[in-house]
Short mmCIF file of C-alpha atoms in Angstrom, two decimals:
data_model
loop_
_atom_site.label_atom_id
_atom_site.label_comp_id
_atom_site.label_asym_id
_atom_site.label_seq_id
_atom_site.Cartn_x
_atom_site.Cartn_y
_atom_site.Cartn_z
CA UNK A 1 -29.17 18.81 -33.66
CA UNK A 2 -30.40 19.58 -29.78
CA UNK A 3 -32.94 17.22 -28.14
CA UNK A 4 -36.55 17.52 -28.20
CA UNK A 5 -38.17 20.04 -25.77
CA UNK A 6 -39.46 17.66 -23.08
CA UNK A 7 -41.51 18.59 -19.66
CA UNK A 8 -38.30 19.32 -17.80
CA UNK A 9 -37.71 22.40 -20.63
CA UNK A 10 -40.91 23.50 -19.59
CA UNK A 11 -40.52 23.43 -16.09
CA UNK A 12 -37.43 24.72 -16.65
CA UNK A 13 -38.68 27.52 -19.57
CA UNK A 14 -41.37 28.89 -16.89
CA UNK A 15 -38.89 29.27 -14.03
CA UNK A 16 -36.01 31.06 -16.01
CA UNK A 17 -33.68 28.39 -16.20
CA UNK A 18 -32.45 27.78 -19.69
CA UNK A 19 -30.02 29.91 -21.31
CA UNK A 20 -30.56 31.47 -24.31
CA UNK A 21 -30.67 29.14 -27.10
CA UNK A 22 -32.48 26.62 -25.17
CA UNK A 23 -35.14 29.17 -24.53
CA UNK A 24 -35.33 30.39 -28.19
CA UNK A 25 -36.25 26.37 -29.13
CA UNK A 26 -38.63 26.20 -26.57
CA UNK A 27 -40.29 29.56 -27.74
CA UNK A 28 -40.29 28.45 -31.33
CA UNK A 29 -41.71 25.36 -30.05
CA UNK A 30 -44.03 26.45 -27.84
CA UNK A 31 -45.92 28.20 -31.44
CA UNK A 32 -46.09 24.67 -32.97
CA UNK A 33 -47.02 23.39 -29.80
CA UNK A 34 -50.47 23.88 -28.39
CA UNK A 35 -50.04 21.30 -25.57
CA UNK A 36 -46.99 22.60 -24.18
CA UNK A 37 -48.54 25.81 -24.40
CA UNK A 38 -51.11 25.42 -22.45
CA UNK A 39 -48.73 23.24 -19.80
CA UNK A 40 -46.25 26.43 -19.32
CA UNK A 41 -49.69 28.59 -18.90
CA UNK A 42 -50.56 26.26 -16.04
CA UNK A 43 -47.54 26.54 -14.63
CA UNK A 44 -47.20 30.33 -14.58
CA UNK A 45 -50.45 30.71 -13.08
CA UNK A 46 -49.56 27.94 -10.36
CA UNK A 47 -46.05 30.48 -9.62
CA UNK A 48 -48.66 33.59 -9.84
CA UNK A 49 -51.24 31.69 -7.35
CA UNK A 50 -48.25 31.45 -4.68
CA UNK A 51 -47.55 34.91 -4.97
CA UNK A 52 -50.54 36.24 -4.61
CA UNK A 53 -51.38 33.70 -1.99
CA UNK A 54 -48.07 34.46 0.60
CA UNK A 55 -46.33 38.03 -0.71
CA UNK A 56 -48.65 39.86 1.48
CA UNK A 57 -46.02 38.26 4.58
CA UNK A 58 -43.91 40.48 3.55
CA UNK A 59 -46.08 43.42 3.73
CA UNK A 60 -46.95 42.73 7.51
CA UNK A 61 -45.40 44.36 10.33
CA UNK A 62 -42.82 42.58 11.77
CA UNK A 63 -42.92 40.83 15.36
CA UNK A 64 -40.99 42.62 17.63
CA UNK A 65 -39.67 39.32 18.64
CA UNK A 66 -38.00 38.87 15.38
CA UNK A 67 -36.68 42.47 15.72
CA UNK A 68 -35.34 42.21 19.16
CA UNK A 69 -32.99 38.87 18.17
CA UNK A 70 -31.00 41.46 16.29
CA UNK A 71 -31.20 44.35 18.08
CA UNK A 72 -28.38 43.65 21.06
CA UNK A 73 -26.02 43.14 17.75
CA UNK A 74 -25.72 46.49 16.57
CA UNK A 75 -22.81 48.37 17.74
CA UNK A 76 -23.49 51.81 19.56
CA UNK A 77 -22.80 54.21 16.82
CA UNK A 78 -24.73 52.51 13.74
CA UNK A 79 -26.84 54.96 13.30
CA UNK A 80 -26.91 54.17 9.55
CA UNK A 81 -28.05 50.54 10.97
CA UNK A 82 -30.48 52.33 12.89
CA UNK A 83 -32.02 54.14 10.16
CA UNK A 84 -32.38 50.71 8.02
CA UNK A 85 -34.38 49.14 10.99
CA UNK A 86 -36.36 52.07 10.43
CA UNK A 87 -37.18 51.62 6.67
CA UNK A 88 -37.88 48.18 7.60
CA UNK A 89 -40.24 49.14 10.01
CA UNK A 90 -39.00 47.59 13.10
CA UNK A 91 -39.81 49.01 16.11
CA UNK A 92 -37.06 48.12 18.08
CA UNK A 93 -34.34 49.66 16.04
CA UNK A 94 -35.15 52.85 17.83
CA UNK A 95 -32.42 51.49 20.18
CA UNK A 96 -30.03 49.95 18.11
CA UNK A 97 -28.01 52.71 19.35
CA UNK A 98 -28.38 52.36 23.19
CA UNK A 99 -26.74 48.68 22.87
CA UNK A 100 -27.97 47.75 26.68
CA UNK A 101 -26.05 44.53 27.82
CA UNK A 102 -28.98 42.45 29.25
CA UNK A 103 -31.39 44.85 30.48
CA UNK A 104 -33.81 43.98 33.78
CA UNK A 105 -37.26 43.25 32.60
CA UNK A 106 -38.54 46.26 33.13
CA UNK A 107 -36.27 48.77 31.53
CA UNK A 108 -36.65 45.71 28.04
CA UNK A 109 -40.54 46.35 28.81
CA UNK A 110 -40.18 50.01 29.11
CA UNK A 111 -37.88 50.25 26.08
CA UNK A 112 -40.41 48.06 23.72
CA UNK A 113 -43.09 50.24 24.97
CA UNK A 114 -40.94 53.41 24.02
CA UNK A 115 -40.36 51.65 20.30
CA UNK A 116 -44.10 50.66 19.52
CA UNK A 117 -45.14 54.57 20.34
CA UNK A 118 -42.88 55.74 17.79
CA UNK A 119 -43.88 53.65 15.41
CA UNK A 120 -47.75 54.06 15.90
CA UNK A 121 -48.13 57.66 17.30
CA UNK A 122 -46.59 58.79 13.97
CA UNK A 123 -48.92 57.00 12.16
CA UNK A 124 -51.72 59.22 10.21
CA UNK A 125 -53.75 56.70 8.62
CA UNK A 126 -53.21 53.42 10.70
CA UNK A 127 -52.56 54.74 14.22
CA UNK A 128 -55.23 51.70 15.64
CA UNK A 129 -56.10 48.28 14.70
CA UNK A 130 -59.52 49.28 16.39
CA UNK A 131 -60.95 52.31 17.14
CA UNK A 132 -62.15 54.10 19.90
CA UNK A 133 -66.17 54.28 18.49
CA UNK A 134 -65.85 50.31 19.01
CA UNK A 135 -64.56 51.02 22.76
CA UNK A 136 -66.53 47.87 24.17
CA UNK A 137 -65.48 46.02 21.16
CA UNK A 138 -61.81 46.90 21.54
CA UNK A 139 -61.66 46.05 25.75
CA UNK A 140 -63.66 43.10 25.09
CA UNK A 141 -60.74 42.32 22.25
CA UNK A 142 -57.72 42.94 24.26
CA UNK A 143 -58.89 41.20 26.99
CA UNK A 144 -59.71 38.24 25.15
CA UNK A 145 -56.28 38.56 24.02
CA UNK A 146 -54.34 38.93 26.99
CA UNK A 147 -56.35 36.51 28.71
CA UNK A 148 -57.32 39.28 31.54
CA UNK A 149 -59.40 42.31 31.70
CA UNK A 150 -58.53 45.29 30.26
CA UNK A 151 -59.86 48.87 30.95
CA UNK A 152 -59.11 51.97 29.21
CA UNK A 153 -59.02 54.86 31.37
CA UNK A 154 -60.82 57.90 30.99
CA UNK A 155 -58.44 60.71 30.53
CA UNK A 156 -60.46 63.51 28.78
CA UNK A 157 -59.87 65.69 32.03
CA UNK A 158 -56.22 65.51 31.54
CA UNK A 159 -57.11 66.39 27.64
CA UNK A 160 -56.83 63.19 25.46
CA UNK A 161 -59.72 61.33 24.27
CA UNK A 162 -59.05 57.81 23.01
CA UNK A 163 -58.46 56.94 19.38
CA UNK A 164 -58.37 53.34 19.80
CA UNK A 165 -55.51 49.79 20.51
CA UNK A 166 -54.31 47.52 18.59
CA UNK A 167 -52.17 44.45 19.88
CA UNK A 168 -48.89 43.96 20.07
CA UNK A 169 -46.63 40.51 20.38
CA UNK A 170 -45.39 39.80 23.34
CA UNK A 171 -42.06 38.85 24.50
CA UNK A 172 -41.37 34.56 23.71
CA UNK A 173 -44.65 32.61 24.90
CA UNK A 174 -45.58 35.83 26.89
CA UNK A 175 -49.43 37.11 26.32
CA UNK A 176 -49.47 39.84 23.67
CA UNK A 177 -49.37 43.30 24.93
CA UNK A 178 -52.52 45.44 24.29
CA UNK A 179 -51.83 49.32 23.39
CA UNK A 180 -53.88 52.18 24.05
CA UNK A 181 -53.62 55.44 21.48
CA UNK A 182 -55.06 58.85 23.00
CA UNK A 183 -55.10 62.19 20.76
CA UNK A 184 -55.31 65.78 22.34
CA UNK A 185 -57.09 67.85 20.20
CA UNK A 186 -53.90 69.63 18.83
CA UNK A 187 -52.86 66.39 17.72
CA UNK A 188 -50.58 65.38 20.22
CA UNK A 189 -50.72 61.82 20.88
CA UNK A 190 -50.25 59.20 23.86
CA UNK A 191 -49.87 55.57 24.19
CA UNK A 192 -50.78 53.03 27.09
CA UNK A 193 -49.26 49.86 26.53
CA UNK A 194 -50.75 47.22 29.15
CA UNK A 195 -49.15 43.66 29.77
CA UNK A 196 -49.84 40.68 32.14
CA UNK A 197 -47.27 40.59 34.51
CA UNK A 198 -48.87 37.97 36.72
CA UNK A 199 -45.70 36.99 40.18
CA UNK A 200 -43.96 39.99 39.48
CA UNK A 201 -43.40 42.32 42.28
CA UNK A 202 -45.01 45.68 42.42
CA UNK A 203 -43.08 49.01 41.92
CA UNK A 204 -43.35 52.48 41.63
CA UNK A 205 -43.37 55.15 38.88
CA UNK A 206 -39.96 54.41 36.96
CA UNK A 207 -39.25 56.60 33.91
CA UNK A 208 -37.00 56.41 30.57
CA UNK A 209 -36.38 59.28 28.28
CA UNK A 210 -35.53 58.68 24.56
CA UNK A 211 -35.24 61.90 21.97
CA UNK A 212 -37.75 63.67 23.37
CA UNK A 213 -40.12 60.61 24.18
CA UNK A 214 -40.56 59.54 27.68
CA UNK A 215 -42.49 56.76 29.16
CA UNK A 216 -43.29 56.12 32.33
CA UNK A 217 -43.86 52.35 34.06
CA UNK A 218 -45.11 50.71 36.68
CA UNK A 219 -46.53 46.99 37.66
CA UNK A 220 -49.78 47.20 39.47
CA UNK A 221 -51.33 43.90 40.93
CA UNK A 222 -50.63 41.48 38.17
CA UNK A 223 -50.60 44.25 35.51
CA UNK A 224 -47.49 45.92 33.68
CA UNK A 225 -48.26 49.78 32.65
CA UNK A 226 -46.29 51.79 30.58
CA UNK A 227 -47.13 55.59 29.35
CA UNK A 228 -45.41 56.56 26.45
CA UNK A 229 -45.10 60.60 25.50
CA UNK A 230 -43.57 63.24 23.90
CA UNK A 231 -45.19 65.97 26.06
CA UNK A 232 -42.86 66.56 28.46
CA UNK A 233 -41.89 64.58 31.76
CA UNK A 234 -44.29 66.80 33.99
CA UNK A 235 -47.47 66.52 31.85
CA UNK A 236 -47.20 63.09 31.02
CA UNK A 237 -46.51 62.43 34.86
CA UNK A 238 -49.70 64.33 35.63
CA UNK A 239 -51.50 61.64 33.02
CA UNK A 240 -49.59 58.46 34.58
CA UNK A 241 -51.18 59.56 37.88
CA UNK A 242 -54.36 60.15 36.85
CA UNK A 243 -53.91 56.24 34.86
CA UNK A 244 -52.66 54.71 38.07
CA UNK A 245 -55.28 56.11 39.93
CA UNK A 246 -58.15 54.79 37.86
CA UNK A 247 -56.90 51.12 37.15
CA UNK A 248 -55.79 51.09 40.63
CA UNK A 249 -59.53 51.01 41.22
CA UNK B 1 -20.58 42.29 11.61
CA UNK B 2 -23.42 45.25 12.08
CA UNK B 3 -23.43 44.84 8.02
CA UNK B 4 -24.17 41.12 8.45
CA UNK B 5 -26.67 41.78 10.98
CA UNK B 6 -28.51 44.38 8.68
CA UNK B 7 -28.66 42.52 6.22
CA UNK B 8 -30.28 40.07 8.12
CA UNK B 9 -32.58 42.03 9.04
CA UNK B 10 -33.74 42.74 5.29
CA UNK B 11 -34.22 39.56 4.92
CA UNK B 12 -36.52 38.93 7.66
CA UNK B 13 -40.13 39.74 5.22
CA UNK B 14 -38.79 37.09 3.01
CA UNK B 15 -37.98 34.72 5.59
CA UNK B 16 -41.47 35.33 7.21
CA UNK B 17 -43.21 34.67 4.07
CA UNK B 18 -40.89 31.22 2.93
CA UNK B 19 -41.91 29.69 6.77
CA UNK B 20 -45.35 30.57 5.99
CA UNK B 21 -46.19 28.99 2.96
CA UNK B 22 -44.08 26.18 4.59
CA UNK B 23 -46.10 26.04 7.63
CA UNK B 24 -48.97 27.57 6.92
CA UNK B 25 -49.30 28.23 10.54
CA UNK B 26 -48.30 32.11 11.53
CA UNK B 27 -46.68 31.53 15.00
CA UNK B 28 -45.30 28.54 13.91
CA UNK B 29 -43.52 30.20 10.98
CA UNK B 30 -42.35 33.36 13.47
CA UNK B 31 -40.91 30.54 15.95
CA UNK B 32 -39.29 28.87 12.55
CA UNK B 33 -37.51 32.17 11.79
CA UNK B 34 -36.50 33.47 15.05
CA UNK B 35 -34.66 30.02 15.36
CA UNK B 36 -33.22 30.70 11.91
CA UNK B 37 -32.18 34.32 12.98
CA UNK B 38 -30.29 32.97 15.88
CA UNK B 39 -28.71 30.20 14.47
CA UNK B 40 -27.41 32.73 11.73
CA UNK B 41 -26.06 34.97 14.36
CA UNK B 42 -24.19 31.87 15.78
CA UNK B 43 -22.77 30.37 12.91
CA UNK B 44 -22.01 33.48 11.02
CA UNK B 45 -18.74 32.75 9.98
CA UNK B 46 -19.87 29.42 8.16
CA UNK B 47 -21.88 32.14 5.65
CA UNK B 48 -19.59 32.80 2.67
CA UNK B 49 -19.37 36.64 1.61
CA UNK B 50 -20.78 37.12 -1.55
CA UNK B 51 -23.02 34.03 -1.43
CA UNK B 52 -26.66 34.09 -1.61
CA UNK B 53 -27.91 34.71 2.01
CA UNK B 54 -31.51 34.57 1.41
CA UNK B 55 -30.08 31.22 0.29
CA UNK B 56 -28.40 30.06 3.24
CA UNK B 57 -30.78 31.42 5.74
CA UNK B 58 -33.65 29.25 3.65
CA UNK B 59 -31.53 26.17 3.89
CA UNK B 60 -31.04 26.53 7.72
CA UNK B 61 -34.95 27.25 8.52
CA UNK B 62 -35.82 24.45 6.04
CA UNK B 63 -33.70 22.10 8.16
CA UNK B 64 -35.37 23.31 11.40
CA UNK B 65 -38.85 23.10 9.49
CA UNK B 66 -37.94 19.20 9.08
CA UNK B 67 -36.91 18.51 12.58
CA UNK B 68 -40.07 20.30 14.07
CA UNK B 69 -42.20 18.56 11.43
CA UNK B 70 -41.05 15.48 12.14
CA UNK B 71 -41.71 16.41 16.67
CA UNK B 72 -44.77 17.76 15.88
CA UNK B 73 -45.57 14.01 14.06
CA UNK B 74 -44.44 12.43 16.94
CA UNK B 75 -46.61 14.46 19.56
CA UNK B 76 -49.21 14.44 17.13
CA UNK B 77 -49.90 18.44 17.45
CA UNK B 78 -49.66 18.92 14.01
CA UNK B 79 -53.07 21.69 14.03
CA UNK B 80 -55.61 20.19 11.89
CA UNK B 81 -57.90 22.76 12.88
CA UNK B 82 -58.14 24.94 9.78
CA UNK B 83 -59.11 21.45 7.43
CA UNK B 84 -59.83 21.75 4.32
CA UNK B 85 -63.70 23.70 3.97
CA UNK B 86 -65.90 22.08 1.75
CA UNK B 87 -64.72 23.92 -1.86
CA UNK B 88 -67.47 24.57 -4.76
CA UNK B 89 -66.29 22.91 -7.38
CA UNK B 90 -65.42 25.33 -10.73
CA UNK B 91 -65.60 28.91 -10.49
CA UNK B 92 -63.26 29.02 -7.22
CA UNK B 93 -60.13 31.19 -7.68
CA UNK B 94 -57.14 29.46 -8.42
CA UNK B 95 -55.30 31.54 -5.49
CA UNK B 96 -57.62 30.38 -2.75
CA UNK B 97 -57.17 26.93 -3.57
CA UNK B 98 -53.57 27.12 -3.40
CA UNK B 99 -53.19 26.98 0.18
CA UNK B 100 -55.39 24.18 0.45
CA UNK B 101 -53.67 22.19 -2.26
CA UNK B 102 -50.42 22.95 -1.26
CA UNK B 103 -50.91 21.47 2.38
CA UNK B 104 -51.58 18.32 0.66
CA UNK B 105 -48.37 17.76 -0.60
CA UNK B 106 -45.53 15.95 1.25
CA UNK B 107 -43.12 17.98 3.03
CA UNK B 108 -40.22 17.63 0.39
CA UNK B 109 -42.97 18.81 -2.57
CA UNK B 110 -43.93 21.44 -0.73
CA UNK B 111 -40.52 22.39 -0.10
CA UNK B 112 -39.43 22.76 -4.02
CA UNK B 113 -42.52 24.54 -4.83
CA UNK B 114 -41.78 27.07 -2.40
CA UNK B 115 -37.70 27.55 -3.17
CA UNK B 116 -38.57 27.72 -7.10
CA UNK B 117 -42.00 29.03 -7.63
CA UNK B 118 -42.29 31.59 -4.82
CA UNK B 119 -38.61 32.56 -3.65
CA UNK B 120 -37.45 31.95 -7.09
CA UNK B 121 -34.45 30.42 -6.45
CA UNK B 122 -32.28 28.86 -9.00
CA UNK B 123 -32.42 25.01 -9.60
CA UNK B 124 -29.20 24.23 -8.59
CA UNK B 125 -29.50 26.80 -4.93
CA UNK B 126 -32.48 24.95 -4.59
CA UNK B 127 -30.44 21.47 -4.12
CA UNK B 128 -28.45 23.16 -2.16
CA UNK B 129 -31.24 24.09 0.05
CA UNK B 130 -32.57 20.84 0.08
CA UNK B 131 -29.29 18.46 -0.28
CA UNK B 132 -30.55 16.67 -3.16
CA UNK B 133 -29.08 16.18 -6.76
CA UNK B 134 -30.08 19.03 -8.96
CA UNK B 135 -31.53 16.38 -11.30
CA UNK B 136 -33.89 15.26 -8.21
CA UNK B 137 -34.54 19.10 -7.75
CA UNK B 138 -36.08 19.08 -11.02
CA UNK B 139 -37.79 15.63 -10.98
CA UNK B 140 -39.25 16.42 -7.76
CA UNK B 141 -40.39 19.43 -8.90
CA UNK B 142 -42.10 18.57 -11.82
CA UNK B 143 -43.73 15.69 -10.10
CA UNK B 144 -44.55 18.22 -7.41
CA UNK B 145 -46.41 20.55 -9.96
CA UNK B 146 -48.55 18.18 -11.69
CA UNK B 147 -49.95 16.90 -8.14
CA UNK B 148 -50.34 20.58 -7.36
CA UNK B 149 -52.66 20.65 -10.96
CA UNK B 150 -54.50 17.58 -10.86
CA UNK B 151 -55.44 18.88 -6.98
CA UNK B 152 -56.61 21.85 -8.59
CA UNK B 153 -58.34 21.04 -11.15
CA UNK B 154 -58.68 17.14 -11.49
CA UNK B 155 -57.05 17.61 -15.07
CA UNK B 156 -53.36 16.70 -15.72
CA UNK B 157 -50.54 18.87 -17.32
CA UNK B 158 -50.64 18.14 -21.06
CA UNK B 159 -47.08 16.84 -20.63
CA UNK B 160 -47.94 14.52 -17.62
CA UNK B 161 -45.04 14.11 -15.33
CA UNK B 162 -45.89 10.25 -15.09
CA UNK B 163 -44.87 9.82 -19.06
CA UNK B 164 -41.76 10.45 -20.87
CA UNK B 165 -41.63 13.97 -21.47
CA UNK B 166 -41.34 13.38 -25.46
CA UNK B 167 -44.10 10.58 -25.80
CA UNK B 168 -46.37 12.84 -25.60
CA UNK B 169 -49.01 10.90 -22.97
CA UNK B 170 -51.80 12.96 -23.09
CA UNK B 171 -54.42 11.81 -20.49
CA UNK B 172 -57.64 13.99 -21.15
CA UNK B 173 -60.12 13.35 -19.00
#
C-alpha cells in the first residue's frame, strides 16, 4: 500500500528524483490523472524556459579575467593543461606554460595581447565583432567603450587593409581593451590591441615572441599599443612604426 | 593540483551561467565567479575528491551571492534599470517572461529554481548548497514554482502548493 501521489511526487517526478517504483505510480497515475498531468507539463516547460533563457552563458567566450585567475596555477610543463584551456577557449592558456611569477604590467599586457590574437586571427568566420565597412561605426564603438578616442590607422601601404575590432575585457575595473584585425591579401592577419593607460609612463618599442607570434608594445600619451604578428619580427616592426607614427599624430 | 585547477576551469561556463540567472546582471555575475574561482583556489583542500565540484563551487558563489545581495541592499545599488517592460498579455513566449518572473522572486526561491531546474542538481546537493533541510529544499521549491506559474500566467498549478497535495484544491480561475 504506498501513499497517494501528492505535489511533492510531482515536483519530484519532473526533476528525476524518485526511484523506480515511485516513478512507475506516478506514471500510472499521471494516465488517470488529467490535473497532475497538466501540473508536471507546467513544470517541464518552466525547467525548459530556464534553459533556453541562460544556456547560451555557456556558449559565450569567456572573460579573460576569469581565465587569468587560473592561469599562474598551472605548472610549466602541462601542456596537456594547456591544450584543455584551449578547447575551452580561453585565451590565456596560451601561457599556461610560461608560468611567469608576477609579471610587470606590461609584459601581463603584452602577453594578453599575444593570447587574444591567437584566438581571433585564427578565426574564419568570427574574426570581428564589427567590421571594417562600419569603420566610423566601429571607432565611434570602441571609443565609447574605452571612454577615449580611438583611431585605426591606415596601414594599406604596409599591405593590410582592416577587417574590423571587437572588444575585449579589461584587466579588474580597468576599461575594456579595443582590438584591431588587419588581413593582407594572402591572408595573413594582424592585430592592434589599444588600451587606456592613463599615469603610466611612456616607453619605447618592447617586444615578446611566442611560437612564432610576436607582438610588439608601447604606451604613447595615455594610450597602451600592442601589435600582435606572425610575420616575422622585421615586418611587423616595419608596421609598429608606421602605427606609432600615425597615432603619434 | 594542475588537475584541480583544470577542472576548474571546465567548470567556469557553468558557473557563468548559475551567477547569471542568479544575478541577472553580467558583470555582476563575472565578479560573483572570479570571487568563487579564488576562493576555490584557496580553500582547495576543504574540496573532497570525488565529490561533486560543480556542487561545491555553487555553494561557495551562492554564499558570496548572499553577502553581496544583502551590501548591495544596504547601499541601495541594487540596478533597477532594466525594470520590468510593459508585457502584452497572452501570446508572449514563455522563455522571455522567465527572466522577468524570476527576478521577482525572493533570493532563497530564486536560488532553488536555479540549483534544481537549471543546474539540475539533486534535492538533497541542493540543501547542501543552500544549508537547509532537504524537506525545506523541496517545500521551498514547490512553493517557489507555483509563484513562478501564477507570475506567468495568473493561473495556479492544478495541485496548488497552498493546499494539501492530496485534497486536491483546485483553484480555476
Amino acid at each position: 500500500m504506498s501513499a497517494p501521489i501528492g505535489e511533492i511526487d510531482l515536483h519530484a517526478y519532473v526533476d528525476g528524483q524518485l526511484d523506480a517504483s515511485r516513478r512507475a505510480e506516478v506514471d500510472a497515475y499521471l494516465v488517470i490523472s488529467p490535473e497532475a498531468f497538466s501540473t508536471v507539463q507546467a513544470l517541464r516547460a518552466q525547467n525548459q524556459a530556464l534553459h533556453s533563457q541562460y544556456d547560451a552563458v555557456m556558449n559565450e567566450p569567456i572573460p579573460l579575467r576569469l581565465a587569468n585567475i587560473l592561469r599562474p596555477w598551472h605548472r610549466p610543463s602541462a601542456m596537456a593543461a594547456g591544450l584543455v584551456w584551449l578547447a575551452c577557449g580561453l585565451a590565456a592558456g596560451w601561457f599556461a606554460h610560461t608560468l611567469m611569477p608576477i609579471a610587470p604590467a606590461p609584459a601581463a599586457f603584452a602577453q594578453k595581447a599575444l593570447a587574444a590574437h591567437v584566438l581571433y586571427a585564427t578565426e574564419k568566420r568570427h574574426p570581428v565583432e564589427v567590421t571594417a565597412d562600419q569603420e566610423a561605426h566601429l571607432v565611434a564603438w570602441l571609443s565609447k567603450r574605452l571612454d577615449a578616442p580611438v583611431r585605426a590607422p591606415d596601414l594599406r601601404e604596409q599591405g593590410f587593409s582592416l577587417l574590423g575590432g571587437r572588444l575585449l575585457p579589461g584587466e579588474g575595473d580597468a576599461s575594456p581593451l579595443a582590438q584591431l584585425m588587419y588581413e593582407a591579401a594572402n591572408g595573413e592577419r594582424l592585430t592592434l590591441i589599444v588600451k587606456r593607460a592613463a599615469q603610466q609612463p611612456e616607453t619605447g618599442f618592447k617586444v615578446m615572441e611566442r611560437n612564432g607570434n610576436s607582438v610588439f608594445y608601447w604606451i604613447d600619451r595615455d594610450y597602451g599599443y600592442a601589435l600582435s604578428g606572425n610575420i616575422g619580427k622585421s615586418r611587423l616592426l616595419n608596421v609598429a612604426q608606421s602605427v606609432e607614427a600615425q597615432l603619434h599624430r | 593540483m594542475s588537475d584541480f585547477v583544470d577542472a576548474l576551469a571546465l567548470q567556469i561556463p557553468r558557473l557563468r551561467r548559475y551567477a547569471r540567472a542568479l544575478t541577472h546582471d553580467a558583470s555582476w555575475a563575472d565578479d560573483l565567479v572570479q570571487d568563487t574561482l579564488e576562493r576555490a583556489l584557496r580553500r582547495r583542500w576543504l574540496f573532497r575528491i570525488n565529490s561533486n565540484l560543480a556542487a561545491w563551487l555553487f555553494t561557495i558563489l551562492y554564499r558570496l551571492y548572499l553577502n553581496d545581495s544583502t551590501r548591495r541592499r544596504a547601499l541601495s545599488v541594487v540596478s533597477d534599470e532594466d525594470a520590468p517592460e510593459a508585457v502584452a498579455p497572452g501570446d508572449i513566449g514563455l522563455q522571455l517572461d522567465m527572466r522577468r518572473v524570476l527576478d521577482k522572486l525572493s533570493l532563497e526561491h530564486r536560488a532553488v529554481v536555479v540549483l534544481i531546474g537549471l543546474e539540475q542538481l539533486s534535492y538533497q546537493e541542493a540543501a547542501e548548497v543552500l544549508d537547509i533541510p532537504i524537506g525545506t529544499v523541496m517545500s521551498r521549491l514547490a512553493r517557489a514554482r507555483e509563484q513562478l506559474r501564477k507570475l506567468l500566467s495568473d493561473a495556479p498549478l492544478p495541485y496548488s502548493a497552498a493546499g494539501e497535495p492530496t485534497a486536491h484544491l483546485t483553484r480555476i480561475k
